[in-house]
Coordinates of C-alpha atoms in Angstrom, one line a residue:
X321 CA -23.6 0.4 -22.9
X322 CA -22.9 -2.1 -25.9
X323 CA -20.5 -0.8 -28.5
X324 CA -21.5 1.2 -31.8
X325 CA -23.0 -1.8 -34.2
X326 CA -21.0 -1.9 -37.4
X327 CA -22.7 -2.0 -40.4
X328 CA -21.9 -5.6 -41.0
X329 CA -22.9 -6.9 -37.9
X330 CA -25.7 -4.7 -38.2
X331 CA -26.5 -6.9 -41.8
X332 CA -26.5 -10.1 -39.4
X333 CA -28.2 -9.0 -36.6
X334 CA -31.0 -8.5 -39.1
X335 CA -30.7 -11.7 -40.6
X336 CA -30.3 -13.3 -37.3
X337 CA -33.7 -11.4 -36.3
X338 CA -35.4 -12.5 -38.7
X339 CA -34.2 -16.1 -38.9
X340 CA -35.2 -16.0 -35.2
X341 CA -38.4 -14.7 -35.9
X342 CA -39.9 -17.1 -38.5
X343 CA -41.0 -20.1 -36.8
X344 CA -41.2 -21.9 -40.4
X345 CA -37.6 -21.2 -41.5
X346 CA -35.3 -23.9 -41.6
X347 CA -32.5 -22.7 -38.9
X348 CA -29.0 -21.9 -39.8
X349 CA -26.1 -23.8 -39.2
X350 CA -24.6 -23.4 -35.5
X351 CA -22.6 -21.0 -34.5
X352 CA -19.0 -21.4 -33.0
X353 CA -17.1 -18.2 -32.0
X354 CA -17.2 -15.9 -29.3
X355 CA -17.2 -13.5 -31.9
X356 CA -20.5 -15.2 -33.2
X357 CA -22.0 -15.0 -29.6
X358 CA -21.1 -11.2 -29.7
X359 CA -23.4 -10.8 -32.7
X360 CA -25.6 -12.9 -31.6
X361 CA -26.6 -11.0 -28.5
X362 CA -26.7 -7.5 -30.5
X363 CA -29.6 -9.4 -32.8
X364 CA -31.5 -10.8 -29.4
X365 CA -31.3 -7.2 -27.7
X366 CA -33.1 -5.5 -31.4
X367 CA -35.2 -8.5 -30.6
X368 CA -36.4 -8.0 -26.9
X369 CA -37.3 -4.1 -27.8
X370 CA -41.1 -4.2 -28.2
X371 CA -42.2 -3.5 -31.5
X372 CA -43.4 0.8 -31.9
X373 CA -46.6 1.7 -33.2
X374 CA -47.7 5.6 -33.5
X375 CA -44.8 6.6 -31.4
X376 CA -45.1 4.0 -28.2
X377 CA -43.9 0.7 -27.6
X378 CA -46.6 -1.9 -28.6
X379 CA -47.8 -4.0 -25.6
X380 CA -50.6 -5.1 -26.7
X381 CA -51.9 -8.8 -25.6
X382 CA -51.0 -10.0 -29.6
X383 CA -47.6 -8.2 -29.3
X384 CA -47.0 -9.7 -26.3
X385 CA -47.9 -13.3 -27.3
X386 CA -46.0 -12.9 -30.7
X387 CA -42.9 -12.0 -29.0
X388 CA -43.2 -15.1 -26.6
X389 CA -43.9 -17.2 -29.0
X390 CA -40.6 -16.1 -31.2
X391 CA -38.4 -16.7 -28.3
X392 CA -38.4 -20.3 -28.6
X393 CA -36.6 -19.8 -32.1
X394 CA -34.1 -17.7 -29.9
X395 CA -33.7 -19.9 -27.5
X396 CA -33.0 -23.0 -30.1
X397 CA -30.3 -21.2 -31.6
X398 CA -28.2 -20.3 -28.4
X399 CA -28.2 -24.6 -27.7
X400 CA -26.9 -25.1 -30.7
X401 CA -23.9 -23.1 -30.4
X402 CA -20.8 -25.2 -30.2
X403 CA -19.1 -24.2 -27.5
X404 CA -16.7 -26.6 -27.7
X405 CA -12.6 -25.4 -27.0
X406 CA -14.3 -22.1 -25.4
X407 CA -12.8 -20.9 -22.5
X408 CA -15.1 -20.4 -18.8
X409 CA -15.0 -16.5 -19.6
X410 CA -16.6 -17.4 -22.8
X411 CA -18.9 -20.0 -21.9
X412 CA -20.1 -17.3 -19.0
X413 CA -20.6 -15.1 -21.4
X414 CA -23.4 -17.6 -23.1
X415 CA -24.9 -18.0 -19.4
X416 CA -25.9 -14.5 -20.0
X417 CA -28.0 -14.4 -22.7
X418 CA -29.1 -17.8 -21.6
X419 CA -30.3 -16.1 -18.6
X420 CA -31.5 -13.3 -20.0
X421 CA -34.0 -15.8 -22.5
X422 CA -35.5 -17.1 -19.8
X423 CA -36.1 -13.7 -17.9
X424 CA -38.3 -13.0 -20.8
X425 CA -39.7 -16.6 -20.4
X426 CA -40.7 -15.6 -17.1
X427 CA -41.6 -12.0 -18.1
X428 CA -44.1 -13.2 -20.5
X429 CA -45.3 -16.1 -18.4
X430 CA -45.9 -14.5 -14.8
X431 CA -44.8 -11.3 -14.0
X432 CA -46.6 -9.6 -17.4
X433 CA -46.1 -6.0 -16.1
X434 CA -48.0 -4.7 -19.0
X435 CA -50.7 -6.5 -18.0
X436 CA -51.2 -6.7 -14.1
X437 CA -49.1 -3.2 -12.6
X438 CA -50.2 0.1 -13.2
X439 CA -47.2 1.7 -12.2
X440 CA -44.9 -0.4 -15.3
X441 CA -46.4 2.6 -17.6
X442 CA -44.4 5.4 -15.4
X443 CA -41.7 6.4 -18.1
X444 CA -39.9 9.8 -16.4
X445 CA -37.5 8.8 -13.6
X446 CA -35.8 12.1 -12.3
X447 CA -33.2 10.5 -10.8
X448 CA -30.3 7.8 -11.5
X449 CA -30.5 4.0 -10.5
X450 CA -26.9 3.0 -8.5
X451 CA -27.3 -0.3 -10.5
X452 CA -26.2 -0.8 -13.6
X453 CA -30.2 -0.6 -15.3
X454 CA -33.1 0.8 -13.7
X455 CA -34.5 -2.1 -11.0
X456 CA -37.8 -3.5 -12.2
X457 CA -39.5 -4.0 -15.3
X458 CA -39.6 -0.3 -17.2
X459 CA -41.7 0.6 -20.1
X460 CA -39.2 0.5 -23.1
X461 CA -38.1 4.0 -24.2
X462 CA -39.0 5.4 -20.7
X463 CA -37.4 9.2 -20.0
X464 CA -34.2 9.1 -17.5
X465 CA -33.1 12.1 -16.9
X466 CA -29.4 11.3 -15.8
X467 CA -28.7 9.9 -19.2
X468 CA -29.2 13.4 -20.3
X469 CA -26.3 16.0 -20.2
X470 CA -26.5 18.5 -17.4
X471 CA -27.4 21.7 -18.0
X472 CA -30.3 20.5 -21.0
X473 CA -29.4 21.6 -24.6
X474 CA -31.4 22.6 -26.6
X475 CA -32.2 19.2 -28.6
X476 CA -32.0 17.5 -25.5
X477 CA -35.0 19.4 -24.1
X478 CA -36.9 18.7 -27.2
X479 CA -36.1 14.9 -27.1
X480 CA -37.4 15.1 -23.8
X481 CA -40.3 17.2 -24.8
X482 CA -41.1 15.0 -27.8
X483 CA -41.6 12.0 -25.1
X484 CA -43.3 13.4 -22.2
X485 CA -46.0 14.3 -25.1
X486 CA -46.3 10.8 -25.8
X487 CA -47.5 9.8 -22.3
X488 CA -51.7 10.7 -23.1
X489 CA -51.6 8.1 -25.7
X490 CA -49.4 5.4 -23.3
X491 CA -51.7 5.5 -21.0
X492 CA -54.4 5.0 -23.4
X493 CA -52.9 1.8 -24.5
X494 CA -52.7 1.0 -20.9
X495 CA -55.9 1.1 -19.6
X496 CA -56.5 -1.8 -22.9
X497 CA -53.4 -3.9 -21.3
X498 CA -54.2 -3.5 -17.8
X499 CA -56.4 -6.2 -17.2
X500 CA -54.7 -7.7 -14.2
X501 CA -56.4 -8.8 -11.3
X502 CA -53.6 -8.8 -8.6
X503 CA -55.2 -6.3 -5.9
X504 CA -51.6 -4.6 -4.4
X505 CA -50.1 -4.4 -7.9
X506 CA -53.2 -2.0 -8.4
X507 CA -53.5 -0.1 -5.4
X508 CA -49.9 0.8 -5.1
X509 CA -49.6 1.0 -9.1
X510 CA -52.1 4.1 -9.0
X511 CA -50.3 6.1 -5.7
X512 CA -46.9 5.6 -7.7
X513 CA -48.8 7.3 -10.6
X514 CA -50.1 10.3 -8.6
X515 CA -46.6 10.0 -7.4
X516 CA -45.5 10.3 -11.2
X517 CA -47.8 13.3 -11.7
X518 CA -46.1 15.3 -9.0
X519 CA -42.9 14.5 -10.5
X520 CA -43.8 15.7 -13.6
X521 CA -45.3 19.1 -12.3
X522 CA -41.7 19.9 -10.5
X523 CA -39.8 18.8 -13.6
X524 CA -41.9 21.0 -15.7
X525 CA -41.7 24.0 -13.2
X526 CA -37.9 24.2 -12.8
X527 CA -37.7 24.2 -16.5
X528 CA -40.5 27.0 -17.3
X529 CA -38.2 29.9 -17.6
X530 CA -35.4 28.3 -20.0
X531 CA -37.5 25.6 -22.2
X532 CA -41.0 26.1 -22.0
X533 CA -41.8 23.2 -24.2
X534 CA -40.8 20.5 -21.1
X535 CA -42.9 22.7 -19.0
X536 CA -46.0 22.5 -21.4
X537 CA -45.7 18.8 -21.8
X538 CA -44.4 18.0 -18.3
X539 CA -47.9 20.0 -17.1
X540 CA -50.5 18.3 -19.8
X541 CA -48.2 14.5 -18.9
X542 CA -49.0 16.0 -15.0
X543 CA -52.5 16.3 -16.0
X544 CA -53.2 13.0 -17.6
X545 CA -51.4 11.0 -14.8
X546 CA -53.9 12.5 -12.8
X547 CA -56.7 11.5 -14.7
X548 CA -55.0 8.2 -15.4
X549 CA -55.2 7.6 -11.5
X550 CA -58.5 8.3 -11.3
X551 CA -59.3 5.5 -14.1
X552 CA -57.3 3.0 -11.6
X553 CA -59.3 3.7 -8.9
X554 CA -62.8 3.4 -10.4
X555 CA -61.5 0.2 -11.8
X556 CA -60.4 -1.2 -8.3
X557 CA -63.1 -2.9 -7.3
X558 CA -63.1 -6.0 -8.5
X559 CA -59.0 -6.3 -7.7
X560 CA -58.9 -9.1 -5.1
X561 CA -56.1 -11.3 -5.7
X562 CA -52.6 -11.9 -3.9
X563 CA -50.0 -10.1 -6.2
X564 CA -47.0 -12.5 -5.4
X565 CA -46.3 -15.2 -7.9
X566 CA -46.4 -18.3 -5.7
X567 CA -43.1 -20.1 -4.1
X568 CA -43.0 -22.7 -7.5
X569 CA -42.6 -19.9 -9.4
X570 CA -40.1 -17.6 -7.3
X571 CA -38.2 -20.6 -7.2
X572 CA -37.6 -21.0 -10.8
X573 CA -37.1 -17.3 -11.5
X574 CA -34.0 -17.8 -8.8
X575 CA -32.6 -20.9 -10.4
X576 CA -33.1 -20.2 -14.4
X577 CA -33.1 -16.3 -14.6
X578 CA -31.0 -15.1 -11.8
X579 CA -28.6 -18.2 -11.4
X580 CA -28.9 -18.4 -7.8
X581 CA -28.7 -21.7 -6.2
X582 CA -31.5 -21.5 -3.8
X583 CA -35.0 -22.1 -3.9
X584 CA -38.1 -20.2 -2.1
X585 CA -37.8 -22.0 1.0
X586 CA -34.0 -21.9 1.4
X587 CA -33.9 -18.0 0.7
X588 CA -36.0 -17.9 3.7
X589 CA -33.8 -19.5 5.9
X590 CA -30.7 -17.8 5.3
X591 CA -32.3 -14.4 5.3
X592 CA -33.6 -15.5 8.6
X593 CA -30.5 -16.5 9.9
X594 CA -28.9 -12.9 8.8
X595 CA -31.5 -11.4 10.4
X596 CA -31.2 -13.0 14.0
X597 CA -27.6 -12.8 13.2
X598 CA -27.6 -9.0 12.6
X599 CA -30.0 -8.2 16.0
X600 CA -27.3 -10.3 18.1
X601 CA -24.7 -8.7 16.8
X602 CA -26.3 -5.5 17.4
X603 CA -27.1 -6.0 21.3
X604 CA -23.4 -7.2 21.6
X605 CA -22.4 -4.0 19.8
X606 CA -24.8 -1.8 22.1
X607 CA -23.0 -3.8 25.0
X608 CA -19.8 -3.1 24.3
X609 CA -20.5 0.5 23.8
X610 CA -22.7 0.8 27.1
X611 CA -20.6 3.6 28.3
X612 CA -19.9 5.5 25.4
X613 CA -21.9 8.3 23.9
X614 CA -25.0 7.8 21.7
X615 CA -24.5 9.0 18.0
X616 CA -25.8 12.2 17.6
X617 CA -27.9 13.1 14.4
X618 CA -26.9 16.0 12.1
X619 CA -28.5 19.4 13.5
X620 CA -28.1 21.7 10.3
X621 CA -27.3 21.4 7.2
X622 CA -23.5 22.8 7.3
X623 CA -22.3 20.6 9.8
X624 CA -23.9 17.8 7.8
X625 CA -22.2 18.1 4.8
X626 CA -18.8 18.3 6.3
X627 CA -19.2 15.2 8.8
X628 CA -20.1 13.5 4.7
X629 CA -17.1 14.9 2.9
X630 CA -14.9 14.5 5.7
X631 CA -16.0 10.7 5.7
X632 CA -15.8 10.3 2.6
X633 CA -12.3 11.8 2.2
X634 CA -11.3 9.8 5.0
X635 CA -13.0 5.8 4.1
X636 CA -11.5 6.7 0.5
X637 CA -8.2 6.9 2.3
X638 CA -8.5 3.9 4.1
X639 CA -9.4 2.0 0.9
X640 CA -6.3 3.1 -0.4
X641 CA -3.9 3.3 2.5
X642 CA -5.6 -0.3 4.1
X643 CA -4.5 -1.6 0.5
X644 CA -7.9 -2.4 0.1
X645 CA -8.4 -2.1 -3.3
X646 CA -6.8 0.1 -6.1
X647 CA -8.4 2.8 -6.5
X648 CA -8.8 5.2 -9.4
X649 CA -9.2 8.9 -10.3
X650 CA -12.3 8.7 -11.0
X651 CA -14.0 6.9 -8.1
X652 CA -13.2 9.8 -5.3
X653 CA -15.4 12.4 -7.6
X654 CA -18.2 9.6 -8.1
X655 CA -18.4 9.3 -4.5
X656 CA -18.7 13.2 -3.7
X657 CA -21.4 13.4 -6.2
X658 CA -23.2 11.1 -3.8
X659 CA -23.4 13.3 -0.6
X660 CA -27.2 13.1 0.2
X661 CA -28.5 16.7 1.7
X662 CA -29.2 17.3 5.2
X663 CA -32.8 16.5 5.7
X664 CA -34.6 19.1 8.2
X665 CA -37.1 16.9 10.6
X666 CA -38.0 16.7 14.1
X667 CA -39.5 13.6 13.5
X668 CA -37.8 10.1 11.8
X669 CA -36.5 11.0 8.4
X670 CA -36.8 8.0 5.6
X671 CA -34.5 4.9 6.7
X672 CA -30.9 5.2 5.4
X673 CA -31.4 9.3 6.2
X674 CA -31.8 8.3 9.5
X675 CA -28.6 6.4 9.0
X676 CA -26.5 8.9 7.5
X677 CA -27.5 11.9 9.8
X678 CA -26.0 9.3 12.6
X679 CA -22.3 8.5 10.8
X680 CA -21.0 8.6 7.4
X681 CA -19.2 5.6 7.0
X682 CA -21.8 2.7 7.0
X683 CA -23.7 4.6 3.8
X684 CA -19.9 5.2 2.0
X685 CA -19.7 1.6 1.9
X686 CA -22.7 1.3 0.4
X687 CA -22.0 3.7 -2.0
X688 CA -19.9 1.5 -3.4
X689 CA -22.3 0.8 -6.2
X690 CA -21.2 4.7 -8.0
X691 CA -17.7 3.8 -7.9
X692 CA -19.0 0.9 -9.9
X693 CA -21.1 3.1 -12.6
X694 CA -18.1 5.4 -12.5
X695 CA -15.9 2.3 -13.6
X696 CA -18.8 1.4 -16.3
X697 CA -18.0 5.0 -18.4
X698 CA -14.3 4.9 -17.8
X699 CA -12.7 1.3 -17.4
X700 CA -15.3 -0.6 -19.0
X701 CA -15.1 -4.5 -19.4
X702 CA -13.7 -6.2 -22.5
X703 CA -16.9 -8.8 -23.2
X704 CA -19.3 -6.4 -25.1
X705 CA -22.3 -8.3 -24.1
X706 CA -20.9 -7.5 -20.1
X707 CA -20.4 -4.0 -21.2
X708 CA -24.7 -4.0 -21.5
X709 CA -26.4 -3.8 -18.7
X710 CA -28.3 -7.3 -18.1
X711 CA -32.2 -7.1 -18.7
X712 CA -34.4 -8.7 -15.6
X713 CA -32.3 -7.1 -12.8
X714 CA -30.1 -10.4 -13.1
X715 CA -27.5 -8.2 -12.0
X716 CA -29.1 -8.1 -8.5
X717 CA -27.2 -10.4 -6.6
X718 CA -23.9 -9.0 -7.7
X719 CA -24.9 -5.4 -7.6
X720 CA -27.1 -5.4 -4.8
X721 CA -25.2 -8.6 -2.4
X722 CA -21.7 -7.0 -3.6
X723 CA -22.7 -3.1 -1.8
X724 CA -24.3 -4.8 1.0
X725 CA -21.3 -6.4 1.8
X726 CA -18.9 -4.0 1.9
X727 CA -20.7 -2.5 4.9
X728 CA -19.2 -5.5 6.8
X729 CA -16.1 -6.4 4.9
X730 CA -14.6 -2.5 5.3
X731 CA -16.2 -3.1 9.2
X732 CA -14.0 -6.3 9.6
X733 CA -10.8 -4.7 7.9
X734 CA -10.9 -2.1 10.5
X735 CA -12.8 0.6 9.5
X736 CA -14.6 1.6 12.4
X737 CA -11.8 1.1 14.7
X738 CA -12.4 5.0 15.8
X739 CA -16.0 4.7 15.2
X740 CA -17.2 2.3 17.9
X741 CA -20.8 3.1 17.2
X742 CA -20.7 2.7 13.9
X743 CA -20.8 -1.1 14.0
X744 CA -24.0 -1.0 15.5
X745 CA -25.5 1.4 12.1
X746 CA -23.9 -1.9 10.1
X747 CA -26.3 -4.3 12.2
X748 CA -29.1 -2.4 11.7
X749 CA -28.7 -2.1 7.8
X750 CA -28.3 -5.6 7.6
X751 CA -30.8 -6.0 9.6
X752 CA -33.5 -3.5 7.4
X753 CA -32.1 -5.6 4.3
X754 CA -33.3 -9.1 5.8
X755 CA -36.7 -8.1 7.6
X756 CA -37.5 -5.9 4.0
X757 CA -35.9 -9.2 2.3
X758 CA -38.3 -11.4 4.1
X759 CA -41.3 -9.8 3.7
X760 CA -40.7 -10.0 0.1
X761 CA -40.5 -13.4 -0.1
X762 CA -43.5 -13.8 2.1
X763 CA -45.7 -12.0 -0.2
X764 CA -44.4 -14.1 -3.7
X765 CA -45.0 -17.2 -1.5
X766 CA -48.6 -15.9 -0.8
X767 CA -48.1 -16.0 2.9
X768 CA -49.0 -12.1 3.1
X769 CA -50.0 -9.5 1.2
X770 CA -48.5 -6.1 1.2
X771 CA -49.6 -4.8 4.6
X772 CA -48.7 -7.3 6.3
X773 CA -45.3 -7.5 4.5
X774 CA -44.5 -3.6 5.6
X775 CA -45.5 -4.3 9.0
X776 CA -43.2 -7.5 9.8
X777 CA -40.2 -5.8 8.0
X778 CA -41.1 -2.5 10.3
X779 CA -40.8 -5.0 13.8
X780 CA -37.9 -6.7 13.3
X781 CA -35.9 -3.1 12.2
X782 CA -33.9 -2.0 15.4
X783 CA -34.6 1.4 17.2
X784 CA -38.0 1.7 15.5
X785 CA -36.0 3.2 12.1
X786 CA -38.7 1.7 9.9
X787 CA -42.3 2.3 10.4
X788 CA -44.5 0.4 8.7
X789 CA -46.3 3.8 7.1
X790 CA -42.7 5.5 6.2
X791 CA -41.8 6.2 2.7
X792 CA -39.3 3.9 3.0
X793 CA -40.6 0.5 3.6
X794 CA -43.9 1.8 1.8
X795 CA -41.6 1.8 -1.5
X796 CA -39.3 -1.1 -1.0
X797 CA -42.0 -3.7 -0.4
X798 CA -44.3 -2.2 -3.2
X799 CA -41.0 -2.5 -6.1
X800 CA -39.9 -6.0 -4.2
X801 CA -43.7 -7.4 -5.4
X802 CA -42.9 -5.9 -8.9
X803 CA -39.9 -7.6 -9.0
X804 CA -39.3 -11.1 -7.7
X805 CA -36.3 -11.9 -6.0
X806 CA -34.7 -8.6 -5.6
X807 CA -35.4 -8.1 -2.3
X808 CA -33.8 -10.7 -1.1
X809 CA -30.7 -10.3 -3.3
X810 CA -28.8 -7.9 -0.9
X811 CA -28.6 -10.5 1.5
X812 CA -27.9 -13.8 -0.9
X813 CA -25.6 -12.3 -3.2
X814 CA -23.8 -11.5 -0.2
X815 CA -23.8 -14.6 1.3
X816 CA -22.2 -16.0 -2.1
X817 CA -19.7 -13.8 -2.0
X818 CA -18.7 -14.8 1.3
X819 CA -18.3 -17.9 -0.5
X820 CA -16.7 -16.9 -3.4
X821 CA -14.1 -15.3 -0.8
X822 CA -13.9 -18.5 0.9
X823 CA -13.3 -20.6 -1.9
X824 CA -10.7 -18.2 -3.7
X825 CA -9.1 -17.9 -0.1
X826 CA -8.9 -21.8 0.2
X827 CA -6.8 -22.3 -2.8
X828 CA -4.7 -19.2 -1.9
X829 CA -4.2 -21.1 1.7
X830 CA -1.3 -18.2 3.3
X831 CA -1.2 -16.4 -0.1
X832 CA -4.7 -14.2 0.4
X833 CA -4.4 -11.1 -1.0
X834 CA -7.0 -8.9 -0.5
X835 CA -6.2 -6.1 -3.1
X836 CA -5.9 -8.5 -5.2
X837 CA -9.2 -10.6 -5.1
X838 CA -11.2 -7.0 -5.1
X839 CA -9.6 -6.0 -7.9
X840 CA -10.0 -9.4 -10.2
X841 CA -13.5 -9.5 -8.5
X842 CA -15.0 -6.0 -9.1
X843 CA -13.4 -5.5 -12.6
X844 CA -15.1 -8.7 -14.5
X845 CA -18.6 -7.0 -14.6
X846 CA -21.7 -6.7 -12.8
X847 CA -23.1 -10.6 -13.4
X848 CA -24.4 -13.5 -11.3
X849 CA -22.1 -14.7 -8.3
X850 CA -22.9 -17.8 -9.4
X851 CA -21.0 -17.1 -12.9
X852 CA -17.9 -14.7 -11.1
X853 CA -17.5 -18.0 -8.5
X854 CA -16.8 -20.6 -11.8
X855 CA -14.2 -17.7 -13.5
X856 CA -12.3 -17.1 -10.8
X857 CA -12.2 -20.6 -8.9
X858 CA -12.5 -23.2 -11.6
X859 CA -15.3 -24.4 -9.8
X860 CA -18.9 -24.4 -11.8
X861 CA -20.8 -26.4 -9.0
X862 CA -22.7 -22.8 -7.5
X863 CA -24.2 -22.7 -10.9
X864 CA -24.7 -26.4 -11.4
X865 CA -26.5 -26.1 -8.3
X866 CA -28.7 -23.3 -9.3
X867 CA -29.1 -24.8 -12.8
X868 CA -29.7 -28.6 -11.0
X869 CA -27.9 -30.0 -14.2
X870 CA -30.6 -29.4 -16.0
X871 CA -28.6 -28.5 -19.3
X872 CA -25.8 -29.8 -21.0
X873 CA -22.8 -29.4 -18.3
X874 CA -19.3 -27.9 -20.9

């Protein structure tokens, strides 16, 4: 999180708001100094927290269009910082809030959450995100439980108390804001909110015995969710529109917001070409492997959680012993904390369950991502504005494209050199990542709608592992429509880091060190590819490419 705010800077951060603010004020001279951008950003992020009225975050259709219209004032002052003598960390550093402006841009212009999906007004999330912010747009103020201490104190349960009461009156103010028309938003907004209600009832019920007062307001927030539902659902009919934004638009909110130099119809290619890529690699894995064993899933819950800690004690080890990367004290406990529970079913349990009842390592590699969030509390970065988490999910194809790749650069350094099998689990994720990927970007280009998105990522997923009705899939499409671009981002962030290695490696021609790339690569924050690829080559053309040299070039 960003550092305490000193009273002075706390003094200019209000001036800068309200110079910001006032679209008749003359504006202030520029700015030159990092230092300046530093307090720059702490006034923008007062700036981008909605306004509260009676308790709740006002998103009202006059807040809303206030708050757009002050960001051109923002957006003036950034450009006229003088940038000049900065050095590339510096001037990525600007990129950010850059960035970050126009995800509020695009916020305001087409996604409008507050406006077109029911389930943006869900604010009690019972379990972490393994990215560095919550994916999605979330309701300002919303309740996450792992920020919390564990056990609850005592003002901690009444913090929590004092917010779950406020739901009733948030979902009054939503059903004036909801007057989207996009029919999927809708329809999956209200099952995520009878989703929210059952939440809510377990919440309150583990809690009943020691703090009564989260089981009384998690029950009457259960309640109104219910009753919230039912208001969606008499209000459906007239819900008939597409809910993805339209290929013009996805393309801009990859080039402008997320700094990724691809448009709609590129993304679609190279998602494509992983996917083909992944199923060939498969069947040559499943050759090669003819004659040995099957994996076997985990039987019971003992022997599950010893083939997970033995796995992970053991691809820890080869991080360290492979000279991978260094690794610290703290990343071995972050990853233990991670051991999913053995899942009881006769049946096909959710995807990556399915997955990690099979082998332990492909999903250890993935895990990557708390070894990150471990590194965010202990070793964070120097730039306070990379120390915050980056609204928008601009973070995606870093945080997203960096764990996806890990899968395969752990499986190319030897990994699974015991674990024939295993390659073929690494296929098949990738393979999950660009069928899911695609149908995302089918539905924002308006090629299909929700349905036909689960069912397309469901046929091209290997050994049937994704039904088009599982809980997996069922999710993953319904946040990738509330969020454009995301679902692709595991597989083009990691198809720019391929490049970034590429390009590093080039100008290191017989000098390659992988230790040492991992380590200047995973320890300059969680930001765009696009922005890690100019720091640590030199080279600024990924982001000139993204950007079509459409600003002023430093």
């Amino acid at each position: 999180m960003i550092k305490k705010i000193t009273f002075p800077v706390l003094i200019l951060c209000i001036a800068l708001v309200s110079a910001c603010s006032d679209k008749n004020e003359k504006s202030p001279a520029p700015l030159k100094t990092h230092a300046d951008l530093v307090q720059f950003f702490s006034a923008w992020r007062i700036f981008t927290t909605p306004e509260i009225k009676n308790g709740i975050p006002d998103y009202s259709r006059e807040a809303m269009k206030e708050q757009h219209e002050s960001l051109k004032s923002w957006q003036t002052r950034l450009n006229n910082f003088d940038t000049t003598g900065w050095s590339i960390p510096e001037q990525v550093d600007w990129y950010l809030l850059y960035a970050e402006m126009n995800g509020m841009d695009f916020e305001h212009r087409v996604v409008r959450p507050w406006e077109r999906d029911p389930a943006f007004y869900i604010t009690f999330f019972s379990e972490a995100s393994d990215v560095p912010e919550r994916e999605g747009p979330t309701y300002a103020g919303s309740i996450d439980l792992s920020t919390f201490e564990q056990p609850l104190s005592g003002a901690s349960a009444a913090a929590i108390a004092e917010k779950l009461n406020l739901i009733p009156a948030i979902y009054e103010q939503a059903k004036i804001n909801l007057t989207g028309n996009s029919r999927d938003l809708w329809v999956l907004g209200t099952r995520s909110i009878r989703a929210h209600a059952e939440e809510l009832t377990a919440f309150g019920l583990s809690n009943r015995e020691k703090f009564p007062e989260i089981a009384d307001a998690s029950q009457k927030a259960a309640a109104t969710s219910i009753k919230f539902a039912e208001w969606l659902e008499a209000n459906s009919a007239g819900k008939n529109e597409l809910s993805g934004i339209g290929k013009e638009d996805y393309t801009w909110n990859l080039r402008y917001v997320h700094l990724l130099p691809f448009d709609w119809e590129e993304e679609r290619v190279l998602l494509e070409r992983e996917l083909f890529r992944a199923h060939s690699g498969l069947r040559f894995a499943e050759h090669r492997n003819r004659k040995l064993p099957r994996l076997q899933k985990s039987s019971d819950a003992e022997g599950h959680k010893k083939m997970l800690t033995d796995g992970t004690t053991e691809y820890m080890n080869f991080l360290q012993q492979d000279e991978f990367l260094t690794i610290k004290d703290y990343m071995i406990p972050a990853m233990i904390a991670q051991i999913r529970p053995f899942v009881a079913n006769d049946g096909l349990r959710g995807f990556f369950d399915e997955i990690d009842h099979r082998d332990p390592m492909p999903m250890r590699a993935h895990f990557y991502h708390w070894m990150e969030k471990a590194r965010e509390v202990k070793e964070p970065v120097k730039s306070p504005i990379r120390q915050t988490p980056l609204l928008y999910n601009i973070f995606d194809s870093r945080a997203e494209g960096f764990a996806t790749a890990m899968e395969e650069l752990v499986m190319n350094a030897g990994l699974l050199k015991d674990r024939p099998r295993a390659t073929e689990l690494i296929y098949i994720m990738l393979a999950q990542r660009a069928a899911r990927g695609l149908g995302s970007i089918y539905q924002h280009g308006q090629e299909m709608d929700f349905d036909q998105a689960t069912k397309y990522a469901s046929k091209w997923v290997p050994w049937g592992l994704l039904p088009a009705d599982g809980g997996t899939i069922q999710h993953e499409e319904h946040f990738y429509i509330q969020q454009p671009g995301y679902g692709s981002s595991y597989v083009t962030g990691k198809i720019l880091i391929d490049q970034l290695i590429a390009e590093y490696a080039r100008q290191r021609e017989g000098n390659f060190i992988l230790k040492e790339f991992m380590d200047d690569f995973t320890t300059r924050g969680i930001i765009p590819v696009s922005l890690l690829y100019w720091e640590m080559t030199g080279d600024k053309s990924m982001l000139n490419r993204a950007l079509e040299k459409q600003i002023p070039i430093f």
